[in-house]
Short mmCIF file of C-alpha atoms in Angstrom, two decimals:
data_model
loop_
_atom_site.label_atom_id
_atom_site.label_comp_id
_atom_site.label_asym_id
_atom_site.label_seq_id
_atom_site.Cartn_x
_atom_site.Cartn_y
_atom_site.Cartn_z
CA UNK A 93 -0.04 0.06 -0.02
CA UNK A 94 2.84 2.23 0.85
CA UNK A 95 4.58 1.64 -2.46
CA UNK A 96 1.37 2.36 -4.30
CA UNK A 97 1.11 5.66 -2.58
CA UNK A 98 4.68 6.62 -3.37
CA UNK A 99 4.09 5.78 -7.11
CA UNK A 100 1.12 7.99 -7.25
CA UNK A 101 2.97 10.86 -5.70
CA UNK A 102 5.66 10.46 -8.26
CA UNK A 103 3.32 10.23 -11.11
CA UNK A 104 1.54 13.56 -9.92
CA UNK A 105 4.90 15.18 -9.33
CA UNK A 106 4.26 15.84 -5.66
CA UNK A 107 7.12 17.09 -3.54
CA UNK A 108 7.63 17.97 0.22
CA UNK A 109 9.30 21.27 1.18
CA UNK A 110 9.20 22.71 4.54
CA UNK A 111 6.59 20.14 5.43
CA UNK A 112 4.31 21.31 2.39
CA UNK A 113 3.32 18.70 -0.24
CA UNK A 114 3.25 20.52 -3.38
CA UNK A 115 3.45 20.14 -7.18
CA UNK A 116 3.88 22.23 -10.11
CA UNK A 117 6.71 24.62 -11.54
CA UNK A 118 7.71 26.84 -14.44
CA UNK A 119 6.45 25.75 -17.83
CA UNK A 120 7.67 28.67 -20.02
CA UNK A 121 10.80 30.84 -19.27
CA UNK A 122 10.55 33.62 -21.79
CA UNK A 123 12.16 36.94 -21.75
CA UNK A 124 8.88 38.73 -21.20
CA UNK A 125 7.17 36.45 -18.85
CA UNK A 126 7.46 33.31 -16.75
CA UNK A 127 4.41 31.09 -16.63
CA UNK A 128 3.39 27.79 -15.14
CA UNK A 129 1.30 26.44 -12.22
CA UNK A 130 1.51 25.21 -8.70
CA UNK A 131 -0.73 23.46 -6.15
CA UNK A 132 -0.09 22.65 -2.51
CA UNK A 133 -2.14 20.35 -0.25
CA UNK A 134 -3.82 22.23 2.67
CA UNK A 135 -1.92 25.55 1.91
CA UNK A 136 -3.70 28.22 -0.34
CA UNK A 137 -0.74 29.46 -2.27
CA UNK A 138 -1.68 33.16 -3.48
CA UNK A 139 1.21 34.56 -5.47
CA UNK A 140 4.64 34.09 -7.07
CA UNK A 141 7.53 36.49 -6.50
CA UNK A 142 10.83 36.70 -8.53
CA UNK A 143 13.65 37.50 -6.11
CA UNK A 144 17.32 38.24 -6.50
CA UNK A 145 18.51 38.37 -2.87
CA UNK A 146 16.35 41.04 -1.07
CA UNK A 147 15.43 42.58 -4.51
CA UNK A 148 11.78 41.99 -5.75
CA UNK A 149 11.91 41.78 -9.48
CA UNK A 150 8.32 40.96 -10.16
CA UNK A 151 5.18 39.52 -8.66
CA UNK A 152 1.84 37.96 -9.90
CA UNK A 153 -1.39 36.45 -8.49
CA UNK A 154 -1.61 32.62 -8.85
CA UNK A 155 -5.23 32.86 -10.45
CA UNK A 156 -5.28 31.48 -13.81
CA UNK A 157 -7.46 28.64 -15.06
CA UNK A 158 -5.51 25.37 -15.90
CA UNK A 159 -8.40 22.76 -16.59
CA UNK A 160 -5.65 20.35 -17.70
CA UNK A 161 -3.88 20.49 -14.31
CA UNK A 162 -7.06 20.36 -12.53
CA UNK A 163 -8.19 17.17 -14.38
CA UNK A 164 -4.95 15.41 -13.87
CA UNK A 165 -4.60 16.02 -10.19
CA UNK A 166 -8.21 16.06 -9.25
CA UNK A 167 -7.90 19.65 -8.17
CA UNK A 168 -10.31 22.42 -7.87
CA UNK A 169 -9.18 26.07 -8.33
CA UNK A 170 -7.04 28.34 -10.50
CA UNK A 171 -3.29 27.06 -10.10
CA UNK A 172 -1.96 28.93 -13.15
CA UNK A 173 0.22 32.05 -12.97
CA UNK A 174 1.96 34.33 -15.63
CA UNK A 175 4.45 36.73 -14.17
CA UNK A 176 5.39 39.69 -16.58
CA UNK A 177 9.00 40.67 -16.51
CA UNK A 178 10.22 44.20 -16.88
CA UNK A 179 12.26 45.23 -19.80
CA UNK A 180 14.94 47.07 -17.45
CA UNK A 181 16.40 46.23 -13.96
CA UNK A 182 17.98 48.55 -11.54
CA UNK A 183 21.60 47.74 -10.31
CA UNK A 184 21.63 44.35 -8.59
CA UNK A 185 24.07 42.44 -6.56
CA UNK A 186 23.94 39.08 -8.55
CA UNK A 187 25.76 37.01 -6.06
CA UNK A 188 22.67 35.65 -4.80
CA UNK A 189 20.86 33.14 -7.27
CA UNK A 190 17.50 34.41 -8.59
CA UNK A 191 14.54 32.48 -7.01
CA UNK A 192 10.91 32.09 -7.98
CA UNK A 193 8.87 31.63 -4.80
CA UNK A 194 5.07 30.53 -4.50
CA UNK A 195 3.89 32.29 -1.22
CA UNK A 196 0.56 31.82 0.87
CA UNK A 197 -1.55 34.90 1.53
CA UNK A 198 -0.11 35.61 4.95
CA UNK A 199 3.42 34.78 3.71
CA UNK A 200 4.02 32.05 6.34
CA UNK A 201 4.30 29.36 3.81
CA UNK A 202 6.41 29.22 0.64
CA UNK A 203 7.92 26.85 -1.90
CA UNK A 204 10.79 27.50 -4.42
CA UNK A 205 9.47 26.74 -8.25
CA UNK A 206 11.83 25.25 -10.73
CA UNK A 207 11.65 24.48 -14.46
CA UNK A 208 9.46 21.35 -14.93
CA UNK A 209 11.81 18.71 -16.24
CA UNK A 210 15.13 20.45 -15.56
CA UNK A 211 14.76 22.09 -11.96
CA UNK A 212 18.67 22.03 -11.32
CA UNK A 213 19.05 24.52 -14.39
CA UNK A 214 16.44 27.18 -13.05
CA UNK A 215 18.80 29.36 -11.23
CA UNK A 216 21.45 29.55 -14.13
CA UNK A 217 18.74 29.98 -16.79
CA UNK A 218 17.07 32.80 -14.64
CA UNK A 219 20.24 34.60 -14.02
CA UNK A 220 21.21 34.38 -17.92
CA UNK A 221 17.92 35.72 -18.75
CA UNK A 222 17.80 38.66 -16.34
CA UNK A 223 21.17 39.78 -17.27
CA UNK A 224 20.69 39.60 -21.07
CA UNK A 225 19.47 42.26 -23.46
CA UNK A 226 16.48 40.05 -24.34
CA UNK A 227 14.64 41.09 -21.34
CA UNK A 228 10.99 42.27 -21.99
CA UNK A 229 10.75 40.65 -25.31
CA UNK A 230 7.53 38.54 -26.15
CA UNK A 231 6.70 36.59 -29.26
CA UNK A 232 4.82 33.64 -30.62
CA UNK A 233 5.18 31.35 -33.72
CA UNK A 234 1.91 31.03 -35.47
CA UNK A 235 2.98 28.02 -37.56
CA UNK A 236 3.45 27.21 -41.15
CA UNK A 237 0.33 28.94 -42.70
CA UNK A 238 -0.17 28.71 -46.60
CA UNK A 239 3.36 27.53 -46.99
CA UNK A 240 4.97 30.43 -44.95
CA UNK A 241 6.46 30.31 -41.40
CA UNK A 242 4.65 33.30 -39.51
CA UNK A 243 4.71 34.82 -36.06
CA UNK A 244 5.76 37.93 -34.26
CA UNK A 245 8.19 39.14 -31.59
CA UNK A 246 8.96 42.49 -29.91
CA UNK A 247 8.88 44.39 -26.89
CA UNK A 248 6.86 47.43 -25.64
CA UNK A 249 8.50 50.75 -26.48
CA UNK A 250 11.14 49.22 -28.50
CA UNK A 251 13.24 51.68 -30.75
CA UNK A 252 14.41 48.95 -33.25
CA UNK A 253 12.75 45.77 -34.48
CA UNK A 254 13.53 42.60 -32.65
CA UNK A 255 15.22 39.75 -34.28
CA UNK A 256 14.73 36.03 -33.58
CA UNK A 257 16.38 32.68 -34.66
CA UNK A 258 15.03 29.73 -36.54
CA UNK A 259 16.36 26.55 -35.11
CA UNK A 260 16.52 22.88 -36.43
CA UNK A 261 18.63 20.05 -35.32
CA UNK A 262 21.98 19.95 -37.16
CA UNK A 263 21.53 23.30 -38.73
CA UNK A 264 22.96 26.76 -38.11
CA UNK A 265 20.53 29.14 -36.66
CA UNK A 266 18.85 31.32 -39.23
CA UNK A 267 18.08 34.90 -38.25
CA UNK A 268 14.56 36.31 -38.77
CA UNK A 269 14.04 40.21 -38.50
CA UNK A 270 10.71 41.00 -36.81
CA UNK A 271 9.65 44.24 -38.99
CA UNK A 272 6.78 43.06 -40.94
CA UNK A 273 3.33 44.50 -40.32
CA UNK A 274 0.90 42.07 -38.41
CA UNK A 275 -2.62 42.99 -37.32
CA UNK A 276 -3.58 42.81 -33.57
CA UNK A 277 -0.35 43.83 -31.97
CA UNK A 278 -1.29 47.34 -31.22
CA UNK A 279 -3.88 46.06 -28.76
CA UNK A 280 -1.06 44.24 -26.85
CA UNK A 281 0.94 47.38 -26.54
CA UNK A 282 3.49 46.35 -29.20
CA UNK A 283 4.47 48.09 -32.64
CA UNK A 284 2.37 46.68 -35.41
CA UNK A 285 5.57 46.06 -37.54
CA UNK A 286 6.65 43.23 -35.33
CA UNK A 287 5.78 40.29 -37.28
CA UNK A 288 7.99 37.75 -39.31
CA UNK A 289 7.35 35.84 -42.40
CA UNK A 290 9.63 33.36 -43.85
CA UNK A 291 9.26 31.34 -47.07
CA UNK A 292 10.94 27.90 -46.66
CA UNK A 293 12.43 28.36 -50.25
CA UNK A 294 14.64 31.04 -48.78
CA UNK A 295 16.53 28.36 -46.49
CA UNK A 296 19.76 26.52 -47.34
CA UNK A 297 19.62 23.16 -48.58
CA UNK A 298 19.32 20.48 -45.81
CA UNK A 299 16.39 22.19 -43.88
CA UNK A 300 13.75 20.25 -45.94
CA UNK A 301 11.55 17.85 -43.75
CA UNK A 302 13.30 19.03 -40.73
CA UNK A 303 11.13 20.08 -37.47
CA UNK A 304 11.94 23.71 -36.78
CA UNK A 305 11.05 26.18 -34.01
CA UNK A 306 12.25 29.78 -32.99
CA UNK A 307 14.18 31.17 -30.09
CA UNK A 308 14.90 34.70 -28.81
CA UNK A 309 18.61 33.85 -28.71
CA UNK A 310 20.89 32.12 -31.22
CA UNK A 311 21.85 29.44 -28.73
CA UNK A 312 18.23 28.30 -28.36
CA UNK A 313 17.90 28.58 -24.81
CA UNK A 314 14.80 30.73 -24.74
CA UNK A 315 12.04 29.29 -27.13
CA UNK A 316 9.04 31.23 -28.60
CA UNK A 317 5.75 29.64 -27.59
CA UNK A 318 3.95 27.72 -30.28
CA UNK A 319 0.84 25.60 -30.39
CA UNK A 320 1.77 22.88 -32.81
CA UNK A 321 4.90 21.35 -34.28
CA UNK A 322 6.29 22.96 -37.38
CA UNK A 323 7.80 20.53 -39.98
CA UNK A 324 9.07 21.90 -43.21
CA UNK A 325 8.11 20.19 -46.39
CA UNK A 326 10.71 18.04 -48.00
CA UNK A 327 11.94 18.36 -51.67
CA UNK A 328 12.23 21.37 -53.95
CA UNK A 329 9.87 23.60 -51.75
CA UNK A 330 12.82 24.01 -49.37
CA UNK A 331 16.33 25.07 -50.05
CA UNK A 332 18.57 27.36 -52.24
CA UNK A 333 18.75 30.34 -49.85
CA UNK A 334 19.07 32.74 -52.79
CA UNK A 335 16.19 34.85 -52.09
CA UNK A 336 17.30 35.55 -48.61
CA UNK A 337 20.81 36.43 -49.95
CA UNK A 338 19.14 38.82 -52.37
CA UNK A 339 17.23 40.46 -49.46
CA UNK A 340 20.40 40.74 -47.38
CA UNK A 341 22.33 42.32 -50.22
CA UNK A 342 26.02 43.03 -49.64
CA UNK A 343 25.81 43.46 -45.92
CA UNK A 344 25.43 39.85 -44.90
CA UNK A 345 26.38 39.48 -41.09
CA UNK A 346 24.30 36.37 -39.88
CA UNK A 347 25.88 33.10 -38.95
CA UNK A 348 24.88 31.64 -42.63
CA UNK A 349 26.91 34.37 -44.34
CA UNK A 350 29.66 31.96 -45.81
CA UNK A 351 27.12 29.67 -47.24
CA UNK A 352 25.12 32.58 -48.69
CA UNK A 353 28.07 34.24 -50.20
CA UNK A 354 29.14 30.75 -51.97
CA UNK A 355 25.56 30.45 -53.43
CA UNK A 356 25.77 34.06 -54.76
CA UNK A 357 29.19 33.57 -56.26
CA UNK A 358 27.80 30.87 -58.49
CA UNK A 359 24.93 32.95 -59.89
CA UNK A 360 25.62 35.38 -62.91
CA UNK A 361 25.65 38.99 -61.94
CA UNK A 362 23.01 40.13 -64.29
CA UNK A 363 20.50 37.36 -63.00
CA UNK A 364 21.27 38.53 -59.40
CA UNK A 365 20.27 42.06 -60.34
CA UNK A 366 17.13 40.78 -61.98
CA UNK A 367 16.23 38.82 -58.81
CA UNK A 368 17.06 41.67 -56.61
CA UNK A 369 14.76 44.06 -58.53
CA UNK A 370 11.93 41.62 -58.46
CA UNK A 371 12.42 41.15 -54.68
CA UNK A 372 12.29 44.79 -54.20
CA UNK A 373 8.96 45.04 -56.19
CA UNK A 374 7.44 42.28 -54.13
CA UNK A 375 8.35 44.05 -50.89
CA UNK A 376 6.89 47.26 -52.34
CA UNK A 377 3.79 45.37 -53.08
CA UNK A 378 3.62 43.74 -49.68
CA UNK A 379 3.93 47.09 -47.91
CA UNK A 380 1.32 48.58 -50.05
CA UNK A 381 -1.07 45.81 -49.24
CA UNK A 382 -0.42 46.19 -45.74
CA UNK A 383 -1.15 49.86 -45.70
CA UNK A 384 -4.37 49.08 -47.55
CA UNK A 385 -5.38 46.41 -44.89
CA UNK A 386 -4.63 49.05 -42.11
CA UNK A 387 -6.72 51.70 -43.63
CA UNK A 388 -9.66 49.18 -44.11
CA UNK A 389 -9.35 48.15 -40.39
CA UNK A 390 -9.42 51.73 -39.33
CA UNK A 391 -12.48 52.27 -41.32
CA UNK A 392 -14.31 49.34 -39.89
CA UNK A 393 -13.53 50.73 -36.42
CA UNK A 394 -15.06 54.13 -37.23
CA UNK A 395 -18.84 54.78 -36.30
CA UNK A 396 -21.30 54.45 -39.28
CA UNK A 397 -22.75 57.84 -40.39
CA UNK A 398 -26.26 58.64 -39.02
CA UNK A 399 -28.85 58.40 -41.72
CA UNK A 400 -32.04 60.44 -41.26
CA UNK A 401 -35.22 58.62 -41.50
CA UNK A 402 -36.92 61.89 -42.80
CA UNK A 403 -37.53 62.28 -46.67
CA UNK A 404 -35.09 64.51 -48.68
CA UNK A 405 -37.71 67.20 -49.38
CA UNK A 406 -38.12 67.90 -45.52
CA UNK A 407 -35.45 70.67 -45.35
CA UNK A 408 -37.01 72.42 -48.31
CA UNK A 409 -40.46 72.48 -46.50
CA UNK A 410 -38.89 74.33 -43.56
CA UNK A 411 -36.97 76.81 -46.06
CA UNK A 412 -33.60 75.22 -45.07
CA UNK A 413 -32.69 74.53 -48.69
CA UNK A 414 -33.69 74.55 -52.29
#
C-alpha cells in the first residue's frame, strides 16, 4: 500500500518542502514572462515572486485557469500564473541566485519553483535571462500557414525591430528580423511592425523535412511559444537560400553568411540584379497591401454615419434648402 502511494505521488509530481506537499513549477521561461502552475495540499498559495537576494523583480497572482492540471490532479481552483518581466532592471548584486517563490496569503508558507523537467538548471537560466538584453521581449510562432512560417516578436516601447532565430537539429541558426506588419499587435501594446514571415524556399539546402522552432537567442535557450509542431516540407519547396541572400544584399552578417556568399558567387551578376529588382518590387507590393489593410481596419472601427429617417424634401419645406 505504501509503495502504491509513493508511485502515485511520483506520477503527480508531488514533493515535500518545509512540510508542504506540492506540485508544479515553471513551464515557460521567456524574456517577457514566466508562466506555469502550482498547487499545495492544505496550503492556499496566493502569489509568485521573483527575487534576487532582497530585490523583488516581479510578482503575480496565482489565479489562472488550468483545466488540464485540475483534471490530472483532481484539483479544484485556479493554479496557473503568468509573471510579466520588466524590460529594465536597477543595479543588482547578482551574487545570490534568482529564485521564484510561491507564497501563501499571509506569507508564512512558501515553496521554491523550478523548471518542470530540469529544475537544477532553473537558477542559471533565470540569471542568464535577467542579465541579457533579451529582457522584456515577447513573441509567438503562429505556424506554417499557406506555406510560410509566420509569427511575431517584440517589446513594448522598442526603438528597433527585434530579431529572433529559426532553429533545427543539425543546422546553423537562421536569423529572422521581426519588422513586418501584423494585425492585432497594437492592442497588446506592441508595434504593429513586429511580425515575421519566412518562405522555406529561402532556407539553405538540408532544412527540408526538418522540425523547426524559433528562439529569442541564437543558442536556443529561450524558445518562442507555439501551439503545434512545425515541420518543413521536403523536396524542392525548401532550399537554395538565394532569395534570402538577395534580400540581405552585400551586408550579410548572420551566421549563415559564408554559405550565402558561396551560393551568390555561383549566380551570374545580371541574374542577381534581376532577382533583386523583383524582390524589391515584391516588398513594395507587400507594404502597399499592408497599408491598404490597415486603412480598411481603421474604417471598420469608425462609427457608421447617421442616416436621417426623414425624406429628402423635408429641409426644403422648412426653408432650409432649395
